[in-house]
Structure formats: structure tokens, C-alpha cells
């Protein structure tokens, strides 16, 4: 059950980053997932970024750009 919740949170993070990257409206995604806006999201984002930088170092600047756009 905890694993399913973690998968849902990770999917939410990916959806949110994808929408940000594609310049889509993120507020409906956030509104629909208010329960997932917690400290764990920040930790998951940090881990996701670290993993992506390790796997896709050539795309690091693109990844950072998406995240910066998200937090604006």
C-alpha cells in the first residue's frame, strides 16, 4: 500500500514537471493533488533530480530550467 502511494506521488511529480516543461497550466494538477503537496514531494524532487543528473548529465541544464520555471 505504501509502495502504491509512493508511485502515485512520483507520477504526480512527473505530471507536474511535464506540464511545466510543456508550458501547460499546472494549477488544475496542483488542485487535484493537494494531498500530495507535502514534505515528501520536496524529497522526491531532490532524488529525482539527482537520479536524472546521474543518468542524463547532458540534459542537466534543461532539467534545471524546468524546475526553475516550476518554482516561479
Coordinates of C-alpha atoms in Angstrom, one line a residue:
X1 CA 0.0 0.0 0.0
X2 CA 2.8 2.4 0.8
X3 CA 4.5 1.5 -2.4
X4 CA 1.3 2.4 -4.3
X5 CA 1.2 5.8 -2.6
X6 CA 4.8 6.4 -3.5
X7 CA 4.1 5.5 -7.1
X8 CA 1.2 7.9 -7.1
X9 CA 3.3 10.7 -5.7
X10 CA 6.0 10.0 -8.2
X11 CA 3.5 10.1 -11.1
X12 CA 2.2 13.4 -9.7
X13 CA 5.7 14.8 -9.7
X14 CA 6.3 13.7 -13.3
X15 CA 3.0 15.0 -14.5
X16 CA 3.7 18.3 -12.8
X17 CA 7.2 18.6 -14.3
X18 CA 5.9 17.6 -17.8
X19 CA 3.1 20.2 -17.7
X20 CA 5.7 22.8 -16.6
X21 CA 8.0 21.8 -19.4
X22 CA 5.2 22.0 -22.0
X23 CA 4.0 25.4 -20.7
X24 CA 0.7 23.9 -19.6
X25 CA -1.5 25.2 -16.8
X26 CA -0.3 23.5 -13.5
X27 CA -2.9 24.8 -11.2
X28 CA -5.5 22.2 -12.0
X29 CA -2.9 19.4 -11.4
X30 CA -2.0 21.0 -8.1
X31 CA -5.6 21.4 -7.1
X32 CA -6.4 17.8 -7.9
X33 CA -3.4 16.6 -5.9
X34 CA -3.5 18.8 -2.8
X35 CA -2.9 15.8 -0.5
X36 CA 0.4 15.2 -2.3
X37 CA 1.8 18.7 -1.6
X38 CA 3.9 17.8 1.4
X39 CA 7.5 17.5 2.6
X40 CA 7.8 14.2 0.8
X41 CA 7.3 15.9 -2.6
X42 CA 10.4 18.0 -2.0
X43 CA 12.4 14.9 -1.0
X44 CA 11.1 13.1 -4.1
X45 CA 12.0 16.0 -6.3
X46 CA 15.5 16.1 -4.9
X47 CA 16.0 12.4 -5.5
X48 CA 14.5 12.6 -9.0
X49 CA 16.8 15.4 -10.0
X50 CA 19.9 13.6 -8.6
X51 CA 19.0 10.4 -10.5
X52 CA 18.4 12.4 -13.7
X53 CA 21.7 14.3 -13.4
X54 CA 23.5 11.0 -13.0
X55 CA 21.8 9.4 -16.0
X56 CA 21.4 12.4 -18.3
X57 CA 24.1 14.8 -17.4
X58 CA 24.0 16.3 -20.9
X59 CA 20.4 17.4 -20.2
X60 CA 21.1 18.8 -16.8
X61 CA 20.6 22.5 -17.9
X62 CA 17.2 21.6 -19.4
X63 CA 16.1 19.8 -16.2
X64 CA 17.2 22.8 -14.1
X65 CA 15.2 25.1 -16.4
X66 CA 12.0 23.1 -15.9
X67 CA 12.4 23.1 -12.2
X68 CA 13.1 26.8 -12.0
X69 CA 10.0 27.5 -14.1
X70 CA 8.0 25.4 -11.8
X71 CA 9.0 27.2 -8.6
X72 CA 8.4 30.6 -10.1

